[in-house]
CSV table of N, CA, C and O in Angstrom, one decimal:
chain,number,residue,atom,x,y,z
A,1,MET,N,43.2,141.1,73.7
A,1,MET,CA,42.6,142.2,73.6
A,1,MET,C,41.8,142.2,72.2
A,1,MET,O,40.8,142.6,72.1
A,2,LEU,N,42.7,141.7,71.2
A,2,LEU,CA,42.1,141.5,69.8
A,2,LEU,C,40.9,140.6,70.0
A,2,LEU,O,39.9,140.8,69.2
A,3,ALA,N,40.9,139.4,70.5
A,3,ALA,CA,39.8,138.7,70.7
A,3,ALA,C,38.5,139.3,71.4
A,3,ALA,O,37.5,139.1,70.9
A,4,ALA,N,38.7,139.9,72.3
A,4,ALA,CA,37.5,140.9,72.6
A,4,ALA,C,37.0,141.6,71.9
A,4,ALA,O,35.9,141.9,71.8
A,5,ALA,N,37.7,142.4,71.0
A,5,ALA,CA,37.2,143.3,70.2
A,5,ALA,C,36.6,142.5,69.0
A,5,ALA,O,35.5,143.1,68.4
A,6,ALA,N,37.1,141.3,68.4
A,6,ALA,CA,36.2,140.7,67.6
A,6,ALA,C,35.1,140.1,67.9
A,6,ALA,O,33.9,139.9,67.1
A,7,THR,N,34.9,139.8,69.2
A,7,THR,CA,33.6,139.1,69.6
A,7,THR,C,32.5,140.4,69.7
A,7,THR,O,31.3,140.1,69.8
A,8,THR,N,32.9,141.6,70.0
A,8,THR,CA,32.0,142.6,70.0
A,8,THR,C,31.6,143.4,68.8
A,8,THR,O,30.6,144.1,68.7
A,9,ALA,N,32.2,142.8,67.7
A,9,ALA,CA,31.9,143.5,66.4
A,9,ALA,C,30.5,143.1,66.0
A,9,ALA,O,30.0,142.1,66.5
A,10,THR,N,29.9,144.0,65.4
A,10,THR,CA,28.5,143.7,65.0
A,10,THR,C,28.2,142.9,63.7
A,10,THR,O,29.2,142.8,62.8
A,11,ALA,N,27.1,142.3,63.7
A,11,ALA,CA,26.8,141.4,62.4
A,11,ALA,C,26.7,142.3,61.3
A,11,ALA,O,26.4,143.5,61.3
A,12,PRO,N,26.9,141.8,60.1
A,12,PRO,CA,27.0,142.5,59.0
A,12,PRO,C,25.7,143.0,58.5
A,12,PRO,O,24.5,142.2,58.8
A,13,THR,N,25.5,144.1,57.8
A,13,THR,CA,24.2,144.6,57.6
A,13,THR,C,24.2,145.3,56.3
A,13,THR,O,25.1,145.5,55.5
A,14,THR,N,23.1,145.3,55.7
A,14,THR,CA,22.9,145.9,54.2
A,14,THR,C,21.7,146.8,54.0
A,14,THR,O,21.0,146.9,54.9
A,15,THR,N,21.7,147.3,52.7
A,15,THR,CA,20.7,148.3,52.3
A,15,THR,C,19.8,147.6,51.2
A,15,THR,O,20.4,147.0,50.3
A,16,LEU,N,18.6,148.0,51.3
A,16,LEU,CA,17.6,147.7,50.4
A,16,LEU,C,16.8,148.7,49.8
A,16,LEU,O,16.2,149.6,50.7
A,17,ASP,N,16.8,149.1,48.6
A,17,ASP,CA,16.0,150.1,48.3
A,17,ASP,C,14.8,149.6,47.4
A,17,ASP,O,14.9,148.7,46.6
A,18,VAL,N,13.6,150.1,47.6
A,18,VAL,CA,12.3,149.6,46.9
A,18,VAL,C,12.1,150.7,46.1
A,18,VAL,O,11.7,151.8,46.5
A,19,LYS,N,11.6,150.3,44.9
A,19,LYS,CA,11.3,151.4,43.9
A,19,LYS,C,9.9,150.9,43.5
A,19,LYS,O,10.0,149.9,42.5
A,20,VAL,N,9.0,151.8,43.5
A,20,VAL,CA,7.7,151.4,43.0
A,20,VAL,C,7.2,152.1,41.7
A,20,VAL,O,7.4,153.3,41.4
A,21,ASP,N,6.8,151.4,40.6
A,21,ASP,CA,6.3,152.1,39.5
A,21,ASP,C,5.2,151.6,39.0
A,21,ASP,O,4.4,150.9,39.6
A,22,ARG,N,4.5,152.0,38.0
A,22,ARG,CA,3.3,152.0,37.3
A,22,ARG,C,2.1,152.3,38.3
A,22,ARG,O,1.0,151.7,38.4
A,23,LEU,N,2.2,153.3,39.1
A,23,LEU,CA,1.4,154.0,39.9
A,23,LEU,C,0.2,154.5,39.2
A,23,LEU,O,0.3,155.3,38.1
A,24,ARG,N,-1.2,154.3,39.3
A,24,ARG,CA,-2.2,154.9,38.8
A,24,ARG,C,-2.2,156.6,38.9
A,24,ARG,O,-2.9,157.0,38.0
A,25,SER,N,-1.8,156.8,40.2
A,25,SER,CA,-1.9,158.2,40.5
A,25,SER,C,-0.9,158.4,41.7
A,25,SER,O,-0.5,157.5,42.2
A,26,ALA,N,-0.9,160.0,42.0
A,26,ALA,CA,0.4,160.2,42.9
A,26,ALA,C,-0.5,160.6,44.3
A,26,ALA,O,0.0,161.2,45.3
A,27,LYS,N,-1.9,160.2,44.1
A,27,LYS,CA,-2.7,160.4,45.7
A,27,LYS,C,-2.6,159.3,46.6
A,27,LYS,O,-2.0,158.3,46.3
A,28,GLY,N,-2.5,159.9,47.9
A,28,GLY,CA,-2.6,158.9,48.9
A,28,GLY,C,-1.1,158.8,49.2
A,28,GLY,O,-0.2,159.3,49.1
A,29,VAL,N,-1.0,157.3,49.9
A,29,VAL,CA,0.5,156.8,50.3
A,29,VAL,C,0.6,155.5,50.0
A,29,VAL,O,-0.4,154.6,49.5
A,30,LEU,N,1.9,155.1,50.0
A,30,LEU,CA,2.2,153.6,49.7
A,30,LEU,C,2.4,153.2,51.0
A,30,LEU,O,3.3,153.7,51.9
A,31,ARG,N,2.0,151.9,51.4
A,31,ARG,CA,2.1,151.2,52.6
A,31,ARG,C,3.0,150.1,52.3
A,31,ARG,O,2.6,149.2,51.7
A,32,ILE,N,4.3,150.0,52.7
A,32,ILE,CA,5.2,148.9,52.4
A,32,ILE,C,5.6,148.0,53.6
A,32,ILE,O,5.8,148.8,54.8
A,33,CYS,N,5.6,147.1,53.4
A,33,CYS,CA,5.9,145.8,54.5
A,33,CYS,C,7.3,145.1,53.9
A,33,CYS,O,7.0,144.5,52.9
A,34,LEU,N,8.4,145.0,54.7
A,34,LEU,CA,9.5,144.3,54.6
A,34,LEU,C,9.2,143.2,55.7
A,34,LEU,O,9.4,143.4,56.8
A,35,THR,N,9.4,142.0,55.2
A,35,THR,CA,9.3,140.9,56.7
A,35,THR,C,10.2,139.7,55.9
A,35,THR,O,10.5,139.3,54.6
A,36,ALA,N,10.5,139.1,56.8
A,36,ALA,CA,11.5,137.6,56.3
A,36,ALA,C,10.6,136.5,57.2
A,36,ALA,O,11.1,135.4,57.1
A,37,ASP,N,9.4,136.6,57.5
A,37,ASP,CA,8.6,135.7,58.3
A,37,ASP,C,7.4,135.1,57.1
A,37,ASP,O,6.7,135.7,56.9
A,38,PRO,N,7.7,134.0,56.7
A,38,PRO,CA,6.7,133.5,55.7
A,38,PRO,C,5.3,133.4,56.1
A,38,PRO,O,4.3,133.7,55.5
A,39,GLU,N,5.1,133.1,57.5
A,39,GLU,CA,3.8,133.1,57.8
A,39,GLU,C,3.0,134.4,58.3
A,39,GLU,O,1.8,134.3,58.3
A,40,ASN,N,3.8,135.4,58.0
A,40,ASN,CA,3.1,136.7,58.3
A,40,ASN,C,3.2,137.6,56.8
A,40,ASN,O,3.1,138.8,56.9
A,41,PHE,N,3.5,137.1,55.8
A,41,PHE,CA,3.3,137.6,54.5
A,41,PHE,C,2.0,137.5,53.8
A,41,PHE,O,1.5,136.3,53.7
A,42,PRO,N,1.4,138.2,53.2
A,42,PRO,CA,1.9,139.8,53.0
A,42,PRO,C,1.6,140.7,54.0
A,42,PRO,O,1.9,142.0,53.9
A,43,GLY,N,0.7,140.3,54.8
A,43,GLY,CA,0.0,141.2,56.0
A,43,GLY,C,1.0,141.8,56.8
A,43,GLY,O,0.7,143.2,57.3
A,44,CYS,N,2.1,140.9,57.5
A,44,CYS,CA,2.8,141.6,58.4
A,44,CYS,C,2.2,142.0,59.9
A,44,CYS,O,2.7,142.7,60.4
A,45,VAL,N,1.0,141.4,59.9
A,45,VAL,CA,0.5,141.9,61.2
A,45,VAL,C,0.9,141.3,62.4
A,45,VAL,O,0.9,142.1,63.5
A,46,ASP,N,1.2,140.2,62.4
A,46,ASP,CA,1.8,139.6,63.8
A,46,ASP,C,3.4,139.4,63.9
A,46,ASP,O,3.8,138.6,64.5
A,47,ASP,N,4.0,140.2,63.0
A,47,ASP,CA,5.5,140.1,62.5
A,47,ASP,C,6.0,141.1,63.4
A,47,ASP,O,6.0,142.2,63.0
A,48,ALA,N,6.6,140.7,64.6
A,48,ALA,CA,7.2,142.0,65.6
A,48,ALA,C,8.6,142.4,64.7
A,48,ALA,O,8.9,143.5,65.1
A,49,HIS,N,9.1,141.6,63.8
A,49,HIS,CA,10.4,141.9,63.4
A,49,HIS,C,10.2,142.6,61.8
A,49,HIS,O,11.2,143.0,61.1
A,50,ALA,N,8.8,142.8,61.3
A,50,ALA,CA,8.5,143.3,60.2
A,50,ALA,C,9.0,144.8,60.2
A,50,ALA,O,8.9,145.5,61.3
A,51,VAL,N,9.4,145.3,59.0
A,51,VAL,CA,9.7,146.7,58.8
A,51,VAL,C,8.8,147.4,58.1
A,51,VAL,O,8.7,146.8,56.8
A,52,THR,N,7.8,148.4,58.5
A,52,THR,CA,6.9,149.0,57.9
A,52,THR,C,7.2,150.5,57.5
A,52,THR,O,8.0,151.0,58.3
A,53,ARG,N,6.8,150.9,56.2
A,53,ARG,CA,7.0,152.4,55.9
A,53,ARG,C,5.6,153.0,55.3
A,53,ARG,O,5.0,152.3,54.4
A,54,SER,N,5.5,154.0,55.5
A,54,SER,CA,4.4,154.6,54.7
A,54,SER,C,4.9,155.8,54.1
A,54,SER,O,5.5,156.8,54.8
A,55,VAL,N,5.0,156.0,52.7
A,55,VAL,CA,5.6,157.1,52.1
A,55,VAL,C,4.5,158.0,51.1
A,55,VAL,O,3.7,157.1,50.6
A,56,PRO,N,4.6,159.1,50.9
A,56,PRO,CA,3.6,159.6,49.8
A,56,PRO,C,3.9,158.8,48.3
A,56,PRO,O,5.0,158.5,47.9
A,57,ALA,N,2.8,158.8,47.8
A,57,ALA,CA,2.6,158.2,46.5
A,57,ALA,C,3.3,158.8,45.4
A,57,ALA,O,3.9,158.4,44.6
A,58,ALA,N,3.4,160.2,45.6
A,58,ALA,CA,4.1,160.9,44.9
A,58,ALA,C,5.7,160.9,45.0
A,58,ALA,O,6.4,161.2,44.0
A,59,SER,N,6.3,160.2,46.0
A,59,SER,CA,7.6,159.7,46.4
A,59,SER,C,7.7,158.3,46.4
A,59,SER,O,8.0,157.7,47.4
A,60,PRO,N,7.8,157.5,45.3
A,60,PRO,CA,7.5,156.1,45.4
A,60,PRO,C,8.8,155.2,45.6
A,60,PRO,O,8.9,154.3,44.8
A,61,GLU,N,9.7,155.8,46.4
A,61,GLU,CA,10.8,155.1,46.6
A,61,GLU,C,11.3,155.0,48.4
A,61,GLU,O,10.9,156.2,48.7
A,62,VAL,N,11.9,154.1,48.7
A,62,VAL,CA,12.0,153.9,50.0
A,62,VAL,C,13.4,153.2,50.4
A,62,VAL,O,13.7,152.1,49.5
A,63,ARG,N,14.2,153.4,51.4
A,63,ARG,CA,15.4,152.6,51.5
A,63,ARG,C,15.4,152.0,53.0
A,63,ARG,O,15.0,152.8,53.9
A,64,PHE,N,15.6,150.9,53.0
A,64,PHE,CA,15.6,150.1,54.4
A,64,PHE,C,16.9,149.9,54.9
A,64,PHE,O,17.7,149.3,53.6
A,65,GLU,N,17.7,150.4,55.7
A,65,GLU,CA,19.1,150.3,56.1
A,65,GLU,C,19.3,149.4,57.4
A,65,GLU,O,18.3,149.1,58.1
A,66,GLY,N,20.3,148.7,57.4
A,66,GLY,CA,20.7,148.2,58.8
A,66,GLY,C,20.1,146.7,58.8
A,66,GLY,O,19.8,146.2,59.8
A,67,LEU,N,19.8,146.1,57.5
A,67,LEU,CA,19.0,144.8,57.5
A,67,LEU,C,20.2,143.8,57.6
A,67,LEU,O,21.1,143.8,57.1
A,68,THR,N,19.9,142.8,58.2
A,68,THR,CA,20.8,141.5,58.3
A,68,THR,C,20.5,140.5,57.1
A,68,THR,O,19.6,140.8,56.7
A,69,PRO,N,21.9,140.1,56.6
A,69,PRO,CA,21.6,139.1,55.5
A,69,PRO,C,20.4,138.1,55.8
A,69,PRO,O,20.3,137.7,56.6
A,70,GLY,N,19.5,137.7,54.6
A,70,GLY,CA,18.8,136.7,54.8
A,70,GLY,C,17.5,136.6,53.6
A,70,GLY,O,18.0,137.4,52.8
A,71,SER,N,16.4,135.9,54.0
A,71,SER,CA,15.6,136.0,52.8
A,71,SER,C,14.2,136.7,53.2
A,71,SER,O,13.8,136.7,54.4
A,72,TYR,N,14.0,137.9,52.4
A,72,TYR,CA,12.9,138.7,52.7
A,72,TYR,C,11.9,138.7,51.4
A,72,TYR,O,12.1,138.2,50.5
A,73,ALA,N,10.6,139.3,51.9
A,73,ALA,CA,9.6,139.6,50.7
A,73,ALA,C,9.1,140.8,51.3
A,73,ALA,O,9.1,141.2,52.4
A,74,VAL,N,8.7,141.7,50.2
A,74,VAL,CA,8.1,143.1,50.3
A,74,VAL,C,6.7,143.1,49.9
A,74,VAL,O,6.5,142.6,48.8
A,75,ALA,N,5.7,143.6,50.4
A,75,ALA,CA,4.4,143.8,49.9
A,75,ALA,C,4.3,145.4,50.1
A,75,ALA,O,4.5,146.0,50.9
A,76,VAL,N,3.1,145.9,48.9
A,76,VAL,CA,3.1,147.3,49.0
A,76,VAL,C,1.6,147.4,48.4
A,76,VAL,O,1.2,146.9,47.9
A,77,ILE,N,0.8,148.4,49.2
A,77,ILE,CA,-0.6,148.9,48.9
A,77,ILE,C,-0.4,150.2,48.6
A,77,ILE,O,0.3,151.0,49.2
A,78,HIS,N,-1.1,150.6,47.4
A,78,HIS,CA,-1.3,152.1,47.0
A,78,HIS,C,-2.6,152.2,47.8
A,78,HIS,O,-3.5,152.3,47.2
A,79,ASP,N,-2.8,153.0,48.9
A,79,ASP,CA,-3.6,153.4,49.7
A,79,ASP,C,-4.0,155.0,49.3
A,79,ASP,O,-3.7,155.8,49.9
A,80,ALA,N,-4.6,154.9,48.1
A,80,ALA,CA,-5.0,156.3,47.3
A,80,ALA,C,-5.9,156.9,48.3
A,80,ALA,O,-5.7,158.4,48.1
A,81,ASN,N,-6.8,156.6,49.1
A,81,ASN,CA,-7.6,157.3,49.8
A,81,ASN,C,-7.2,157.5,51.3
A,81,ASN,O,-7.6,158.2,52.2
A,82,ASN,N,-5.9,157.0,51.5
A,82,ASN,CA,-5.1,157.2,52.9
A,82,ASN,C,-5.9,156.7,54.0
A,82,ASN,O,-6.2,157.5,54.9
A,83,ASN,N,-6.9,155.7,54.0
A,83,ASN,CA,-7.7,155.2,55.1
A,83,ASN,C,-7.2,154.1,55.7
A,83,ASN,O,-7.8,153.3,56.6
A,84,ALA,N,-5.7,153.7,55.7
A,84,ALA,CA,-5.2,152.7,56.4
A,84,ALA,C,-5.5,151.4,56.1
A,84,ALA,O,-5.2,150.4,57.1
A,85,LYS,N,-6.1,151.0,55.0
A,85,LYS,CA,-6.5,149.7,54.6
A,85,LYS,C,-6.5,149.6,53.0
A,85,LYS,O,-6.6,150.3,52.3
A,86,LEU,N,-6.4,148.2,52.6
A,86,LEU,CA,-6.7,147.9,51.1
A,86,LEU,C,-8.1,147.7,51.0
A,86,LEU,O,-8.8,146.8,51.6
A,87,ASP,N,-8.7,148.7,50.4
A,87,ASP,CA,-10.2,148.8,50.0
A,87,ASP,C,-10.4,147.6,48.8
A,87,ASP,O,-9.8,147.7,48.1
A,88,THR,N,-11.6,147.0,49.3
A,88,THR,CA,-12.0,146.0,48.4
A,88,THR,C,-13.5,146.2,47.9
A,88,THR,O,-14.2,146.5,48.5
A,89,LEU,N,-13.9,145.3,46.8
A,89,LEU,CA,-15.0,145.1,46.4
A,89,LEU,C,-15.4,143.6,46.1
A,89,LEU,O,-14.9,143.2,45.2
A,90,LEU,N,-16.1,143.2,47.0
A,90,LEU,CA,-16.5,141.8,46.6
A,90,LEU,C,-15.3,140.8,46.9
A,90,LEU,O,-15.0,140.0,46.2
A,91,GLY,N,-14.3,141.4,47.7
A,91,GLY,CA,-13.2,140.4,47.7
A,91,GLY,C,-12.0,141.0,46.8
A,91,GLY,O,-11.0,140.5,46.9
A,92,ILE,N,-12.2,141.7,45.8
A,92,ILE,CA,-11.5,142.2,44.8
A,92,ILE,C,-10.7,143.6,45.2
A,92,ILE,O,-11.4,144.6,45.5
A,93,PRO,N,-9.6,143.8,45.4
A,93,PRO,CA,-8.9,145.0,45.7
A,93,PRO,C,-9.4,145.9,44.8
A,93,PRO,O,-9.1,145.8,43.6
A,94,ARG,N,-9.8,147.2,45.3
A,94,ARG,CA,-10.0,148.5,44.4
A,94,ARG,C,-8.9,149.5,44.4
A,94,ARG,O,-9.0,150.3,43.6
A,95,GLU,N,-7.9,149.3,45.2
A,95,GLU,CA,-6.5,149.8,45.0
A,95,GLU,C,-5.2,149.2,44.8
A,95,GLU,O,-5.6,148.0,44.7
A,96,GLY,N,-4.3,149.8,44.4
A,96,GLY,CA,-3.2,149.1,43.6
A,96,GLY,C,-2.5,148.1,44.9
A,96,GLY,O,-2.5,148.4,46.1
A,97,PHE,N,-1.5,147.2,44.4
A,97,PHE,CA,-0.8,146.6,45.1
A,97,PHE,C,0.3,145.9,44.5
A,97,PHE,O,0.3,145.7,43.1
A,98,GLY,N,1.4,145.5,45.0
A,98,GLY,CA,2.6,144.8,44.5
A,98,GLY,C,3.3,144.2,45.4
A,98,GLY,O,3.3,144.4,46.8
A,99,PHE,N,4.1,143.3,44.8
A,99,PHE,CA,5.0,142.4,45.7
A,99,PHE,C,6.6,142.5,45.1
A,99,PHE,O,6.8,142.6,43.8
A,100,SER,N,7.6,142.2,46.1
A,100,SER,CA,8.9,142.0,45.3
A,100,SER,C,9.2,140.8,44.4
A,100,SER,O,7.9,139.9,44.5
A,101,ARG,N,9.9,140.8,43.6
A,101,ARG,CA,9.9,139.9,42.3
A,101,ARG,C,8.9,140.0,41.4
A,101,ARG,O,9.0,139.1,40.4
A,102,ASN,N,7.6,140.7,41.6
A,102,ASN,CA,6.5,140.8,40.6
A,102,ASN,C,6.1,139.4,40.3
A,102,ASN,O,5.9,139.3,39.1
A,103,PRO,N,5.6,138.6,41.2
A,103,PRO,CA,5.3,137.2,41.0
A,103,PRO,C,3.6,137.5,40.1
A,103,PRO,O,3.0,138.4,40.3
A,104,ALA,N,3.4,136.2,39.3
A,104,ALA,CA,2.2,136.2,38.7
A,104,ALA,C,1.0,136.5,40.0
A,104,ALA,O,1.4,135.7,40.9
A,105,ILE,N,-0.2,136.7,39.7
A,105,ILE,CA,-1.2,137.2,40.7
A,105,ILE,C,-2.4,136.4,40.1
A,105,ILE,O,-2.6,136.6,38.9
A,106,ASN,N,-2.8,135.2,40.7
A,106,ASN,CA,-4.0,134.4,40.3
A,106,ASN,C,-5.1,134.8,41.3
A,106,ASN,O,-5.5,135.9,41.2
A,107,PHE,N,-5.4,133.8,42.2
A,107,PHE,CA,-6.5,134.2,43.1
A,107,PHE,C,-5.8,134.5,44.4
A,107,PHE,O,-5.1,133.3,45.1
A,108,GLY,N,-6.1,135.5,44.8
A,108,GLY,CA,-5.2,136.0,46.2
A,108,GLY,C,-3.9,136.3,46.1
A,108,GLY,O,-3.1,135.9,44.8
A,109,PRO,N,-3.2,136.7,47.1
A,109,PRO,CA,-1.7,137.2,47.2
A,109,PRO,C,-0.9,135.9,47.0
A,109,PRO,O,-1.1,134.9,47.2
A,110,PRO,N,0.4,136.3,46.3
A,110,PRO,CA,1.4,135.0,46.6
A,110,PRO,C,2.1,134.6,47.5
A,110,PRO,O,1.7,135.3,48.5
A,111,ARG,N,2.4,133.6,47.8
A,111,ARG,CA,3.0,133.0,48.6
A,111,ARG,C,4.5,133.5,49.1
A,111,ARG,O,4.8,134.3,48.1
A,112,PHE,N,5.1,133.6,50.2
A,112,PHE,CA,6.2,134.4,50.5
A,112,PHE,C,7.4,133.6,49.5
A,112,PHE,O,8.1,134.6,49.0
A,113,LYS,N,7.2,132.4,49.2
A,113,LYS,CA,8.3,132.0,48.3
A,113,LYS,C,8.4,132.5,46.8
A,113,LYS,O,9.4,132.8,46.4
A,114,ALA,N,7.2,133.1,46.2
A,114,ALA,CA,7.2,133.7,45.1
A,114,ALA,C,7.6,135.2,45.2
A,114,ALA,O,8.4,135.4,44.2
A,115,ALA,N,7.5,135.7,46.2
A,115,ALA,CA,8.0,137.1,46.3
A,115,ALA,C,9.6,137.2,47.1
A,115,ALA,O,10.0,138.2,47.0
A,116,ALA,N,9.9,136.0,47.7
A,116,ALA,CA,11.3,136.4,48.5
A,116,ALA,C,12.4,136.5,47.6
A,116,ALA,O,12.6,136.0,46.3
A,117,PHE,N,13.4,137.2,48.2
A,117,PHE,CA,14.7,137.3,47.5
A,117,PHE,C,15.6,137.4,48.8
A,117,PHE,O,15.4,137.5,50.1
A,118,ASP,N,16.8,137.2,48.4
A,118,ASP,CA,17.9,136.9,49.2
A,118,ASP,C,18.8,138.3,49.5
A,118,ASP,O,19.2,138.6,48.5
A,119,LEU,N,19.1,138.8,50.7
A,119,LEU,CA,20.1,140.0,50.8
A,119,LEU,C,21.3,139.3,51.4
A,119,LEU,O,21.3,138.4,52.3
A,120,ASP,N,22.4,139.4,50.6
A,120,ASP,CA,23.6,138.8,50.8
A,120,ASP,C,24.5,139.6,51.4
A,120,ASP,O,25.7,139.2,51.8
A,121,GLY,N,24.2,141.0,51.8
A,121,GLY,CA,25.3,141.7,52.6
A,121,GLY,C,25.6,142.8,51.7
A,121,GLY,O,26.2,143.8,51.9
A,122,THR,N,25.3,142.6,50.3
A,122,THR,CA,25.5,143.8,49.5
A,122,THR,C,24.1,144.6,49.3
A,122,THR,O,23.1,144.0,49.3
A,123,ALA,N,24.2,146.0,49.0
A,123,ALA,CA,23.0,146.7,48.7
A,123,ALA,C,22.3,146.3,47.5
A,123,ALA,O,23.1,145.8,46.6
A,124,GLN,N,20.8,146.3,47.4
A,124,GLN,CA,20.1,145.9,46.6
A,124,GLN,C,19.0,146.6,46.3
A,124,GLN,O,18.5,147.5,47.0
A,125,THR,N,18.4,146.5,45.2
A,125,THR,CA,17.3,147.6,44.6
A,125,THR,C,16.3,146.1,44.2
A,125,THR,O,16.5,145.4,43.7
A,126,GLN,N,15.1,146.6,44.7
A,126,GLN,CA,13.8,145.7,44.3
A,126,GLN,C,12.7,146.8,43.8
A,126,GLN,O,12.2,147.5,44.1
A,127,PRO,N,12.7,146.4,42.4
A,127,PRO,CA,11.5,147.2,41.3
A,127,PRO,C,10.3,146.4,41.7
A,127,PRO,O,10.3,145.2,41.5
A,128,ILE,N,9.2,147.0,42.1
A,128,ILE,CA,8.1,146.7,42.1
A,128,ILE,C,6.7,147.2,41.5
A,128,ILE,O,6.8,148.5,41.4
A,129,ARG,N,6.2,146.5,40.5
A,129,ARG,CA,5.4,147.0,39.7
A,129,ARG,C,3.7,146.9,40.4
A,129,ARG,O,3.5,145.8,40.8
A,130,MET,N,3.1,148.0,40.3
A,130,MET,CA,1.9,148.2,41.0
A,130,MET,C,0.8,147.6,40.0
A,130,MET,O,0.9,147.4,38.8
A,131,ARG,N,-0.3,146.8,40.7
A,131,ARG,CA,-1.3,146.4,39.6
A,131,ARG,C,-2.6,146.8,40.3
A,131,ARG,O,-2.7,146.9,41.6
A,132,TYR,N,-3.3,147.0,39.4
A,132,TYR,CA,-4.9,147.3,39.7
A,132,TYR,C,-5.6,146.5,39.1
A,132,TYR,O,-5.7,146.4,37.8
A,133,LEU,N,-6.9,145.8,39.9
A,133,LEU,CA,-7.7,145.1,39.2
A,133,LEU,C,-9.0,145.9,38.8
A,133,LEU,O,-10.0,145.3,38.0
A,134,LEU,N,-9.5,146.7,39.5
A,134,LEU,CA,-10.5,147.4,39.3
A,134,LEU,C,-10.3,148.8,38.8
A,134,LEU,O,-9.2,149.5,39.3
C-alpha cells in the first residue's frame, strides 16, 4: 500500500515572484510571459505551456505558483495604451520591455539563454528592470 501511495505522489512544484521596477508610468498593463521553451522566447506565441499574465502597471508584481523545477525565462512588455501589442516606430519599441536576469540589450531581444534562470524547487524572486528606448 505504501508503494502505491508513493507512485501517486505529485511532482515537486515551486513559486516564482516577478517584481518589475523602473516603470515610466502606472498607465496600462504589464504583459508577462513565462516560458521554458527557447524556441518561443520572448514572444510565447506558439508555446502551449507558456504561462501569461496581464496585470495593471500600477501593481507591478505577479506570482506564478505550481511550477515544476526547470529552466525558465520571463519577458515583460509595458503596454501603456493597453492595445495588446508592443508599439514600435521603425522597428524600435515605443513601449517598455524587460527580461529576467536583465541581460544587455543590443539589436533585438536577448536569446533565451541570456534571460534563463533555474527553478530548483524553492521559491524565487526575479526582479525585472523595464527599459524604454524612445
